[in-house]
Amino acid sequence: MIEVENLTRVFRTYKKHPGFWGGVKGLFVRDFEETAAAKDISFTIAEGEFVGFLGPNGAGKTTTLKMLSGLIYPTSGRARVAGYDPTKRENAYRRLFALVLGQKNQLWWDLPAIESFTLLRAIYGLPVDQWKATLDELVDLLGVREKLNVMVRELSLGERMKMELIAALLHRPRVLFLDEPTIGLDVVSQKAVRSFLREYNRKYRVTILLTSHYMADIKELCDRVIVIHKGAKIYDGALARLEHAGGARKKIITFVPADAAAFPETWQSQHGETTRAPDGKFTVRAPGERVVAVSQEILTTGPVADITIEDIPLEDVIAELFSAQA
């Protein structure tokens, strides 16, 4: 469904010197800086896949989504979505995908959402019966029927995002690009949006490319992730393999001493990095093969009231991946 080959986008920006004379100098001599927001990115996504697109701020995620949407042109490389070239901006292609930007609105701010939905029906030329059936289904799935006639600016952030999703899906796109759709939402709204996206992907086999800084979104929705850093792809594969690789490298052993005297503040494990919280709880980060040795070391030192062993969080695995590429 999506084919990307050596996609690159370079932005050329003017570097202004400070002060008045810097501005005057810029009238005659200008210094420019080139930044590769996306650099030789290649991947393919099959129909119906739900893929996470990860990277730190400024990595090039949104730039890549905008190139796939035809909003900006690549400097080099090529992309095909459902057989279409996004740079041509053909009407048939624009009816085939939807782009949801979590930090930008497509709905009219001072009108009820239903007015924007009616306008979108006219823009896409949707039959009234089809439009109404789709709208009713989406409204019920997201539980916002009673909010359809409320002005968008009076809706909560979670309600607005649900309306944005409805607007994006009214024309039944085959491809959905989501750029941080849960940003700023509370836990309940995040869960509702994730549940909706999971069900919608399962039911209609929509191909979805999702960017998010919330690892809960990625873990619950995506079996595969693509990770980019400084514009370049550094990982493309199963989320489970990425988690396992991180968990195999390090484990987190947390314990609460039953006898504080046996574990002074300066106590350090010989097998891993040790930290102590103000409440007296110790945390040891150690390689997976040293877990048994660390556990024996702790129990030999003194009695403990509680001890847990966990894989390192996915956020830490991703952070370590970024650090390795720095």
PDB file of C-alpha atoms in Angstrom, residues 17-308:
ATOM      1  CA  HIS A  17      23.250  37.908  11.816  1.00  0.00           C
ATOM      2  CA  PRO A  18      22.146  39.664  15.043  1.00  0.00           C
ATOM      3  CA  GLY A  19      21.568  43.380  15.334  1.00  0.00           C
ATOM      4  CA  PHE A  20      20.808  46.198  12.932  1.00  0.00           C
ATOM      5  CA  TRP A  21      24.035  45.922  10.962  1.00  0.00           C
ATOM      6  CA  GLY A  22      23.514  42.193  10.712  1.00  0.00           C
ATOM      7  CA  GLY A  23      20.243  42.919   8.935  1.00  0.00           C
ATOM      8  CA  VAL A  24      21.923  45.432   6.631  1.00  0.00           C
ATOM      9  CA  LYS A  25      24.667  42.925   5.795  1.00  0.00           C
ATOM     10  CA  GLY A  26      22.012  40.372   4.971  1.00  0.00           C
ATOM     11  CA  LEU A  27      20.745  42.619   2.180  1.00  0.00           C
ATOM     12  CA  PHE A  28      23.987  42.070   0.283  1.00  0.00           C
ATOM     13  CA  VAL A  29      25.483  38.800   1.573  1.00  0.00           C
ATOM     14  CA  ARG A  30      23.331  35.961   2.805  1.00  0.00           C
ATOM     15  CA  ASP A  31      24.359  32.810   4.638  1.00  0.00           C
ATOM     16  CA  PHE A  32      22.174  29.768   4.234  1.00  0.00           C
ATOM     17  CA  GLU A  33      22.041  26.505   6.135  1.00  0.00           C
ATOM     18  CA  GLU A  34      20.769  23.215   4.760  1.00  0.00           C
ATOM     19  CA  THR A  35      19.039  20.730   7.059  1.00  0.00           C
ATOM     20  CA  ALA A  36      17.986  17.249   5.981  1.00  0.00           C
ATOM     21  CA  ALA A  37      14.642  16.698   7.727  1.00  0.00           C
ATOM     22  CA  ALA A  38      14.375  13.306   6.019  1.00  0.00           C
ATOM     23  CA  LYS A  39      17.386  11.493   4.618  1.00  0.00           C
ATOM     24  CA  ASP A  40      17.235   8.433   2.325  1.00  0.00           C
ATOM     25  CA  ILE A  41      14.247   6.897   4.116  1.00  0.00           C
ATOM     26  CA  SER A  42      12.982   3.637   2.612  1.00  0.00           C
ATOM     27  CA  PHE A  43      10.207   1.294   3.771  1.00  0.00           C
ATOM     28  CA  THR A  44       7.103  -0.534   2.572  1.00  0.00           C
ATOM     29  CA  ILE A  45       3.793  -0.999   4.372  1.00  0.00           C
ATOM     30  CA  ALA A  46       1.238  -3.620   3.393  1.00  0.00           C
ATOM     31  CA  GLU A  47      -2.496  -3.027   3.212  1.00  0.00           C
ATOM     32  CA  GLY A  48      -4.153  -3.147   6.622  1.00  0.00           C
ATOM     33  CA  GLU A  49      -0.918  -2.750   8.627  1.00  0.00           C
ATOM     34  CA  PHE A  50      -0.890  -0.516  11.709  1.00  0.00           C
ATOM     35  CA  VAL A  51       2.676   0.820  11.912  1.00  0.00           C
ATOM     36  CA  GLY A  52       4.214   3.060  14.574  1.00  0.00           C
ATOM     37  CA  PHE A  53       6.516   5.829  13.329  1.00  0.00           C
ATOM     38  CA  LEU A  54       8.849   6.857  16.145  1.00  0.00           C
ATOM     39  CA  GLY A  55      11.562   9.432  16.662  1.00  0.00           C
ATOM     40  CA  PRO A  56      12.477  12.401  18.867  1.00  0.00           C
ATOM     41  CA  ASN A  57      11.284  15.926  18.118  1.00  0.00           C
ATOM     42  CA  GLY A  58      12.814  17.128  14.869  1.00  0.00           C
ATOM     43  CA  ALA A  59      13.585  13.619  13.615  1.00  0.00           C
ATOM     44  CA  GLY A  60      11.534  14.100  10.432  1.00  0.00           C
ATOM     45  CA  LYS A  61       8.335  12.192  11.232  1.00  0.00           C
ATOM     46  CA  THR A  62       5.854  14.943  10.354  1.00  0.00           C
ATOM     47  CA  THR A  63       7.913  15.919   7.293  1.00  0.00           C
ATOM     48  CA  THR A  64       7.682  12.350   6.017  1.00  0.00           C
ATOM     49  CA  LEU A  65       3.909  12.237   6.577  1.00  0.00           C
ATOM     50  CA  LYS A  66       3.499  15.526   4.738  1.00  0.00           C
ATOM     51  CA  MET A  67       5.526  14.212   1.789  1.00  0.00           C
ATOM     52  CA  LEU A  68       3.320  11.113   1.676  1.00  0.00           C
ATOM     53  CA  SER A  69       0.280  13.398   1.763  1.00  0.00           C
ATOM     54  CA  GLY A  70       1.539  15.602  -1.064  1.00  0.00           C
ATOM     55  CA  LEU A  71       1.697  18.709   1.128  1.00  0.00           C
ATOM     56  CA  ILE A  72       5.431  19.162   0.513  1.00  0.00           C
ATOM     57  CA  TYR A  73       7.663  17.880  -2.254  1.00  0.00           C
ATOM     58  CA  PRO A  74      10.669  15.637  -1.613  1.00  0.00           C
ATOM     59  CA  THR A  75      14.112  16.889  -2.577  1.00  0.00           C
ATOM     60  CA  SER A  76      14.892  13.438  -3.949  1.00  0.00           C
ATOM     61  CA  GLY A  77      13.601   9.881  -3.807  1.00  0.00           C
ATOM     62  CA  ARG A  78      10.141   8.605  -4.577  1.00  0.00           C
ATOM     63  CA  ALA A  79       6.974   7.473  -2.831  1.00  0.00           C
ATOM     64  CA  ARG A  80       3.908   5.549  -3.970  1.00  0.00           C
ATOM     65  CA  VAL A  81       0.700   5.214  -1.981  1.00  0.00           C
ATOM     66  CA  ALA A  82      -1.851   2.746  -3.382  1.00  0.00           C
ATOM     67  CA  GLY A  83      -0.126   3.157  -6.733  1.00  0.00           C
ATOM     68  CA  TYR A  84      -0.357   6.965  -6.732  1.00  0.00           C
ATOM     69  CA  ASP A  85       2.465   9.492  -6.711  1.00  0.00           C
ATOM     70  CA  PRO A  86       1.625  11.924  -3.838  1.00  0.00           C
ATOM     71  CA  THR A  87       3.489  14.811  -5.509  1.00  0.00           C
ATOM     72  CA  LYS A  88       0.956  14.882  -8.358  1.00  0.00           C
ATOM     73  CA  ARG A  89      -1.909  15.614  -5.945  1.00  0.00           C
ATOM     74  CA  GLU A  90      -4.464  13.845  -8.095  1.00  0.00           C
ATOM     75  CA  ASN A  91      -8.076  14.109  -6.945  1.00  0.00           C
ATOM     76  CA  ALA A  92      -8.368  10.324  -6.916  1.00  0.00           C
ATOM     77  CA  TYR A  93      -5.438  10.143  -4.496  1.00  0.00           C
ATOM     78  CA  ARG A  94      -6.750  12.866  -2.230  1.00  0.00           C
ATOM     79  CA  ARG A  95      -9.969  10.889  -1.837  1.00  0.00           C
ATOM     80  CA  LEU A  96      -7.958   7.820  -0.848  1.00  0.00           C
ATOM     81  CA  PHE A  97      -6.116   9.056   2.271  1.00  0.00           C
ATOM     82  CA  ALA A  98      -6.625  11.228   5.341  1.00  0.00           C
ATOM     83  CA  LEU A  99      -4.125  13.134   7.479  1.00  0.00           C
ATOM     84  CA  VAL A 100      -4.808  13.997  11.114  1.00  0.00           C
ATOM     85  CA  LEU A 101      -2.390  16.404  12.803  1.00  0.00           C
ATOM     86  CA  GLY A 102      -2.830  16.342  16.558  1.00  0.00           C
ATOM     87  CA  GLN A 103      -1.782  19.974  16.970  1.00  0.00           C
ATOM     88  CA  LYS A 104      -3.833  21.451  14.092  1.00  0.00           C
ATOM     89  CA  ASN A 105      -7.566  21.666  13.489  1.00  0.00           C
ATOM     90  CA  GLN A 106      -9.439  21.073  10.245  1.00  0.00           C
ATOM     91  CA  LEU A 107     -12.862  21.842  11.737  1.00  0.00           C
ATOM     92  CA  TRP A 108     -14.371  25.333  11.729  1.00  0.00           C
ATOM     93  CA  TRP A 109     -13.680  26.720  15.207  1.00  0.00           C
ATOM     94  CA  ASP A 110     -16.851  28.829  15.561  1.00  0.00           C
ATOM     95  CA  LEU A 111     -19.289  26.320  14.079  1.00  0.00           C
ATOM     96  CA  PRO A 112     -20.737  23.077  15.417  1.00  0.00           C
ATOM     97  CA  ALA A 113     -18.885  20.000  14.167  1.00  0.00           C
ATOM     98  CA  ILE A 114     -21.959  18.829  12.220  1.00  0.00           C
ATOM     99  CA  GLU A 115     -21.618  21.919   9.977  1.00  0.00           C
ATOM    100  CA  SER A 116     -18.055  20.971   9.075  1.00  0.00           C
ATOM    101  CA  PHE A 117     -19.132  17.390   8.434  1.00  0.00           C
ATOM    102  CA  THR A 118     -21.848  18.633   6.055  1.00  0.00           C
ATOM    103  CA  LEU A 119     -19.277  20.769   4.235  1.00  0.00           C
ATOM    104  CA  LEU A 120     -16.955  17.758   3.897  1.00  0.00           C
ATOM    105  CA  ARG A 121     -19.816  15.753   2.406  1.00  0.00           C
ATOM    106  CA  ALA A 122     -20.123  18.379  -0.321  1.00  0.00           C
ATOM    107  CA  ILE A 123     -16.348  18.584  -0.862  1.00  0.00           C
ATOM    108  CA  TYR A 124     -16.023  14.819  -1.341  1.00  0.00           C
ATOM    109  CA  GLY A 125     -19.312  14.517  -3.237  1.00  0.00           C
ATOM    110  CA  LEU A 126     -20.609  11.813  -0.925  1.00  0.00           C
ATOM    111  CA  PRO A 127     -24.161  10.479  -1.364  1.00  0.00           C
ATOM    112  CA  VAL A 128     -26.347  11.612   1.536  1.00  0.00           C
ATOM    113  CA  ASP A 129     -27.313   8.059   2.560  1.00  0.00           C
ATOM    114  CA  GLN A 130     -23.687   6.882   2.587  1.00  0.00           C
ATOM    115  CA  TRP A 131     -22.518   9.990   4.461  1.00  0.00           C
ATOM    116  CA  LYS A 132     -25.239   9.669   7.098  1.00  0.00           C
ATOM    117  CA  ALA A 133     -24.582   5.951   7.645  1.00  0.00           C
ATOM    118  CA  THR A 134     -20.838   6.570   8.053  1.00  0.00           C
ATOM    119  CA  LEU A 135     -21.407   9.554  10.349  1.00  0.00           C
ATOM    120  CA  ASP A 136     -23.833   7.625  12.554  1.00  0.00           C
ATOM    121  CA  GLU A 137     -21.392   4.730  12.896  1.00  0.00           C
ATOM    122  CA  LEU A 138     -18.415   6.945  13.768  1.00  0.00           C
ATOM    123  CA  VAL A 139     -20.385   9.114  16.177  1.00  0.00           C
ATOM    124  CA  ASP A 140     -21.638   6.057  18.063  1.00  0.00           C
ATOM    125  CA  LEU A 141     -18.206   4.401  18.139  1.00  0.00           C
ATOM    126  CA  LEU A 142     -16.653   7.529  19.652  1.00  0.00           C
ATOM    127  CA  GLY A 143     -19.643   8.420  21.857  1.00  0.00           C
ATOM    128  CA  VAL A 144     -20.015  12.077  20.833  1.00  0.00           C
ATOM    129  CA  ARG A 145     -23.533  12.202  19.398  1.00  0.00           C
ATOM    130  CA  GLU A 146     -24.733  14.721  21.989  1.00  0.00           C
ATOM    131  CA  LYS A 147     -21.835  17.051  21.069  1.00  0.00           C
ATOM    132  CA  LEU A 148     -22.524  17.335  17.316  1.00  0.00           C
ATOM    133  CA  ASN A 149     -24.349  20.670  17.652  1.00  0.00           C
ATOM    134  CA  VAL A 150     -21.900  22.238  20.106  1.00  0.00           C
ATOM    135  CA  MET A 151     -19.462  24.803  18.715  1.00  0.00           C
ATOM    136  CA  VAL A 152     -16.014  23.248  18.283  1.00  0.00           C
ATOM    137  CA  ARG A 153     -14.314  25.903  20.422  1.00  0.00           C
ATOM    138  CA  GLU A 154     -16.518  24.875  23.367  1.00  0.00           C
ATOM    139  CA  LEU A 155     -15.558  21.204  23.191  1.00  0.00           C
ATOM    140  CA  SER A 156     -12.920  19.649  25.413  1.00  0.00           C
ATOM    141  CA  LEU A 157      -9.602  18.646  23.861  1.00  0.00           C
ATOM    142  CA  GLY A 158     -10.587  14.971  23.845  1.00  0.00           C
ATOM    143  CA  GLU A 159     -13.957  15.701  22.236  1.00  0.00           C
ATOM    144  CA  ARG A 160     -12.306  17.862  19.559  1.00  0.00           C
ATOM    145  CA  MET A 161      -9.860  15.091  18.679  1.00  0.00           C
ATOM    146  CA  LYS A 162     -12.733  12.630  18.320  1.00  0.00           C
ATOM    147  CA  MET A 163     -14.460  15.075  15.972  1.00  0.00           C
ATOM    148  CA  GLU A 164     -11.223  15.448  13.991  1.00  0.00           C
ATOM    149  CA  LEU A 165     -11.080  11.671  13.555  1.00  0.00           C
ATOM    150  CA  ILE A 166     -14.681  11.605  12.351  1.00  0.00           C
ATOM    151  CA  ALA A 167     -13.921  14.371   9.832  1.00  0.00           C
ATOM    152  CA  ALA A 168     -10.912  12.433   8.543  1.00  0.00           C
ATOM    153  CA  LEU A 169     -12.848   9.181   8.131  1.00  0.00           C
ATOM    154  CA  LEU A 170     -16.126  10.407   6.611  1.00  0.00           C
ATOM    155  CA  HIS A 171     -14.971   9.571   3.071  1.00  0.00           C
ATOM    156  CA  ARG A 172     -13.764   6.092   4.098  1.00  0.00           C
ATOM    157  CA  PRO A 173     -10.042   6.525   3.300  1.00  0.00           C
ATOM    158  CA  ARG A 174      -7.912   3.449   2.654  1.00  0.00           C
ATOM    159  CA  VAL A 175      -4.826   5.083   4.186  1.00  0.00           C
ATOM    160  CA  LEU A 176      -4.718   7.095   7.410  1.00  0.00           C
ATOM    161  CA  PHE A 177      -1.765   9.197   8.540  1.00  0.00           C
ATOM    162  CA  LEU A 178      -1.940  10.106  12.248  1.00  0.00           C
ATOM    163  CA  ASP A 179       0.492  12.619  13.709  1.00  0.00           C
ATOM    164  CA  GLU A 180       0.291  12.476  17.521  1.00  0.00           C
ATOM    165  CA  PRO A 181      -3.515  12.133  17.716  1.00  0.00           C
ATOM    166  CA  THR A 182      -3.509  11.692  21.513  1.00  0.00           C
ATOM    167  CA  ILE A 183      -1.194  14.603  22.396  1.00  0.00           C
ATOM    168  CA  GLY A 184      -2.449  16.495  25.421  1.00  0.00           C
ATOM    169  CA  LEU A 185      -5.389  14.155  26.048  1.00  0.00           C
ATOM    170  CA  ASP A 186      -6.211  12.776  29.485  1.00  0.00           C
ATOM    171  CA  VAL A 187      -5.873   9.057  30.199  1.00  0.00           C
ATOM    172  CA  VAL A 188      -9.574   8.327  29.601  1.00  0.00           C
ATOM    173  CA  SER A 189      -9.629  10.129  26.244  1.00  0.00           C
ATOM    174  CA  GLN A 190      -6.384   8.454  25.164  1.00  0.00           C
ATOM    175  CA  LYS A 191      -7.867   5.051  25.935  1.00  0.00           C
ATOM    176  CA  ALA A 192     -11.055   5.858  24.008  1.00  0.00           C
ATOM    177  CA  VAL A 193      -9.134   7.021  20.927  1.00  0.00           C
ATOM    178  CA  ARG A 194      -6.847   3.974  21.012  1.00  0.00           C
ATOM    179  CA  SER A 195      -9.811   1.613  21.354  1.00  0.00           C
ATOM    180  CA  PHE A 196     -11.542   3.269  18.407  1.00  0.00           C
ATOM    181  CA  LEU A 197      -8.472   3.144  16.156  1.00  0.00           C
ATOM    182  CA  ARG A 198      -7.844  -0.524  16.981  1.00  0.00           C
ATOM    183  CA  GLU A 199     -11.422  -1.493  16.180  1.00  0.00           C
ATOM    184  CA  TYR A 200     -11.565   0.630  13.030  1.00  0.00           C
ATOM    185  CA  ASN A 201      -8.311  -0.863  11.684  1.00  0.00           C
ATOM    186  CA  ARG A 202      -9.521  -4.396  12.416  1.00  0.00           C
ATOM    187  CA  LYS A 203     -12.922  -3.871  10.814  1.00  0.00           C
ATOM    188  CA  TYR A 204     -11.982  -1.973   7.658  1.00  0.00           C
ATOM    189  CA  ARG A 205      -8.354  -3.020   7.058  1.00  0.00           C
ATOM    190  CA  VAL A 206      -7.283   0.618   6.808  1.00  0.00           C
ATOM    191  CA  THR A 207      -3.530   1.111   6.494  1.00  0.00           C
ATOM    192  CA  ILE A 208      -2.417   3.380   9.348  1.00  0.00           C
ATOM    193  CA  LEU A 209       0.906   5.121   9.967  1.00  0.00           C
ATOM    194  CA  LEU A 210       0.973   6.541  13.496  1.00  0.00           C
ATOM    195  CA  THR A 211       3.436   8.915  15.141  1.00  0.00           C
ATOM    196  CA  SER A 212       3.226   9.323  18.903  1.00  0.00           C
ATOM    197  CA  HIS A 213       5.382  10.171  21.907  1.00  0.00           C
ATOM    198  CA  TYR A 214       3.117   8.074  24.128  1.00  0.00           C
ATOM    199  CA  MET A 215       4.561   4.571  24.191  1.00  0.00           C
ATOM    200  CA  ALA A 216       1.186   3.256  25.400  1.00  0.00           C
ATOM    201  CA  ASP A 217      -0.240   4.171  21.975  1.00  0.00           C
ATOM    202  CA  ILE A 218       2.479   2.224  20.197  1.00  0.00           C
ATOM    203  CA  LYS A 219       2.373  -0.824  22.488  1.00  0.00           C
ATOM    204  CA  GLU A 220      -1.403  -1.186  22.291  1.00  0.00           C
ATOM    205  CA  LEU A 221      -1.860  -0.506  18.576  1.00  0.00           C
ATOM    206  CA  CYS A 222       1.263  -1.411  16.605  1.00  0.00           C
ATOM    207  CA  ASP A 223       2.943  -4.739  15.943  1.00  0.00           C
ATOM    208  CA  ARG A 224       5.625  -3.064  13.834  1.00  0.00           C
ATOM    209  CA  VAL A 225       7.583   0.152  14.320  1.00  0.00           C
ATOM    210  CA  ILE A 226       9.817   2.316  12.157  1.00  0.00           C
ATOM    211  CA  VAL A 227      12.279   4.449  14.119  1.00  0.00           C
ATOM    212  CA  ILE A 228      14.010   7.479  12.612  1.00  0.00           C
ATOM    213  CA  HIS A 229      16.643   9.730  14.142  1.00  0.00           C
ATOM    214  CA  LYS A 230      18.101  12.908  12.628  1.00  0.00           C
ATOM    215  CA  GLY A 231      16.167  12.230   9.445  1.00  0.00           C
ATOM    216  CA  ALA A 232      17.507   8.690   8.910  1.00  0.00           C
ATOM    217  CA  LYS A 233      15.863   5.328   9.555  1.00  0.00           C
ATOM    218  CA  ILE A 234      17.612   3.372  12.312  1.00  0.00           C
ATOM    219  CA  TYR A 235      15.133   0.521  12.922  1.00  0.00           C
ATOM    220  CA  ASP A 236      12.300  -1.149  11.040  1.00  0.00           C
ATOM    221  CA  GLY A 237      10.793  -4.311  12.430  1.00  0.00           C
ATOM    222  CA  ALA A 238       8.565  -5.971  14.986  1.00  0.00           C
ATOM    223  CA  LEU A 239       7.873  -4.084  18.191  1.00  0.00           C
ATOM    224  CA  ALA A 240       8.215  -7.338  20.140  1.00  0.00           C
ATOM    225  CA  ARG A 241      11.755  -7.825  18.771  1.00  0.00           C
ATOM    226  CA  LEU A 242      12.714  -4.297  19.775  1.00  0.00           C
ATOM    227  CA  GLU A 243      11.290  -4.792  23.281  1.00  0.00           C
ATOM    228  CA  HIS A 244      12.973  -8.180  23.660  1.00  0.00           C
ATOM    229  CA  ALA A 245      16.332  -6.804  22.567  1.00  0.00           C
ATOM    230  CA  GLY A 246      16.116  -4.055  25.174  1.00  0.00           C
ATOM    231  CA  GLY A 247      14.816  -6.374  27.877  1.00  0.00           C
ATOM    232  CA  ALA A 248      17.528  -8.944  27.115  1.00  0.00           C
ATOM    233  CA  ARG A 249      20.239  -6.336  27.545  1.00  0.00           C
ATOM    234  CA  LYS A 250      19.053  -4.980  30.888  1.00  0.00           C
ATOM    235  CA  LYS A 251      16.632  -5.727  33.695  1.00  0.00           C
ATOM    236  CA  ILE A 252      15.405  -3.535  36.522  1.00  0.00           C
ATOM    237  CA  ILE A 253      15.533  -5.077  40.020  1.00  0.00           C
ATOM    238  CA  THR A 254      13.669  -3.032  42.623  1.00  0.00           C
ATOM    239  CA  PHE A 255      13.623  -3.946  46.297  1.00  0.00           C
ATOM    240  CA  VAL A 256      12.616  -2.563  49.691  1.00  0.00           C
ATOM    241  CA  PRO A 257      14.926  -3.530  52.592  1.00  0.00           C
ATOM    242  CA  ALA A 258      13.257  -5.079  55.645  1.00  0.00           C
ATOM    243  CA  ASP A 259      16.313  -4.053  57.685  1.00  0.00           C
ATOM    244  CA  ALA A 260      17.487  -0.569  56.709  1.00  0.00           C
ATOM    245  CA  ALA A 261      20.712  -1.023  58.670  1.00  0.00           C
ATOM    246  CA  ALA A 262      21.826  -3.790  56.298  1.00  0.00           C
ATOM    247  CA  PHE A 263      21.481  -1.468  53.277  1.00  0.00           C
ATOM    248  CA  PRO A 264      23.044   1.945  53.959  1.00  0.00           C
ATOM    249  CA  GLU A 265      22.510   4.800  51.520  1.00  0.00           C
ATOM    250  CA  THR A 266      25.900   4.111  49.960  1.00  0.00           C
ATOM    251  CA  TRP A 267      25.108   0.460  49.187  1.00  0.00           C
ATOM    252  CA  GLN A 268      25.974  -0.448  45.595  1.00  0.00           C
ATOM    253  CA  SER A 269      25.503  -3.672  43.693  1.00  0.00           C
ATOM    254  CA  GLN A 270      28.646  -5.193  42.208  1.00  0.00           C
ATOM    255  CA  HIS A 271      26.735  -6.204  39.086  1.00  0.00           C
ATOM    256  CA  GLY A 272      24.811  -3.118  38.007  1.00  0.00           C
ATOM    257  CA  GLU A 273      24.007   0.572  38.374  1.00  0.00           C
ATOM    258  CA  THR A 274      22.307   1.223  41.721  1.00  0.00           C
ATOM    259  CA  THR A 275      20.115   4.129  42.801  1.00  0.00           C
ATOM    260  CA  ARG A 276      18.230   4.760  46.044  1.00  0.00           C
ATOM    261  CA  ALA A 277      14.926   6.640  46.304  1.00  0.00           C
ATOM    262  CA  PRO A 278      14.121   8.979  49.227  1.00  0.00           C
ATOM    263  CA  ASP A 279      11.658   6.378  50.574  1.00  0.00           C
ATOM    264  CA  GLY A 280      14.504   3.846  50.903  1.00  0.00           C
ATOM    265  CA  LYS A 281      13.661   1.772  47.837  1.00  0.00           C
ATOM    266  CA  PHE A 282      16.682   0.576  45.820  1.00  0.00           C
ATOM    267  CA  THR A 283      16.774   0.103  42.041  1.00  0.00           C
ATOM    268  CA  VAL A 284      19.463  -1.886  40.253  1.00  0.00           C
ATOM    269  CA  ARG A 285      19.804  -1.822  36.454  1.00  0.00           C
ATOM    270  CA  ALA A 286      21.810  -4.859  35.384  1.00  0.00           C
ATOM    271  CA  PRO A 287      22.403  -7.002  32.270  1.00  0.00           C
ATOM    272  CA  GLY A 288      19.876  -9.803  31.855  1.00  0.00           C
ATOM    273  CA  GLU A 289      22.455 -12.504  32.503  1.00  0.00           C
ATOM    274  CA  ARG A 290      23.350 -10.914  35.881  1.00  0.00           C
ATOM    275  CA  VAL A 291      19.834 -10.973  37.365  1.00  0.00           C
ATOM    276  CA  VAL A 292      20.429 -14.134  39.396  1.00  0.00           C
ATOM    277  CA  ALA A 293      23.746 -12.787  40.715  1.00  0.00           C
ATOM    278  CA  VAL A 294      22.133  -9.485  41.732  1.00  0.00           C
ATOM    279  CA  SER A 295      19.249 -11.282  43.482  1.00  0.00           C
ATOM    280  CA  GLN A 296      21.660 -13.495  45.409  1.00  0.00           C
ATOM    281  CA  GLU A 297      23.761 -10.464  46.330  1.00  0.00           C
ATOM    282  CA  ILE A 298      20.711  -8.618  47.697  1.00  0.00           C
ATOM    283  CA  LEU A 299      19.373 -11.557  49.713  1.00  0.00           C
ATOM    284  CA  THR A 300      22.832 -12.306  51.109  1.00  0.00           C
ATOM    285  CA  THR A 301      23.271  -8.694  52.248  1.00  0.00           C
ATOM    286  CA  GLY A 302      20.086  -8.582  54.296  1.00  0.00           C
ATOM    287  CA  PRO A 303      16.338  -9.333  54.484  1.00  0.00           C
ATOM    288  CA  VAL A 304      14.005  -7.559  52.049  1.00  0.00           C
ATOM    289  CA  ALA A 305      10.315  -6.729  52.392  1.00  0.00           C
ATOM    290  CA  ASP A 306       9.642  -6.765  48.650  1.00  0.00           C
ATOM    291  CA  ILE A 307      11.564  -7.381  45.413  1.00  0.00           C
ATOM    292  CA  THR A 308      10.493  -7.136  41.760  1.00  0.00           C
TER     293      THR A 308
END
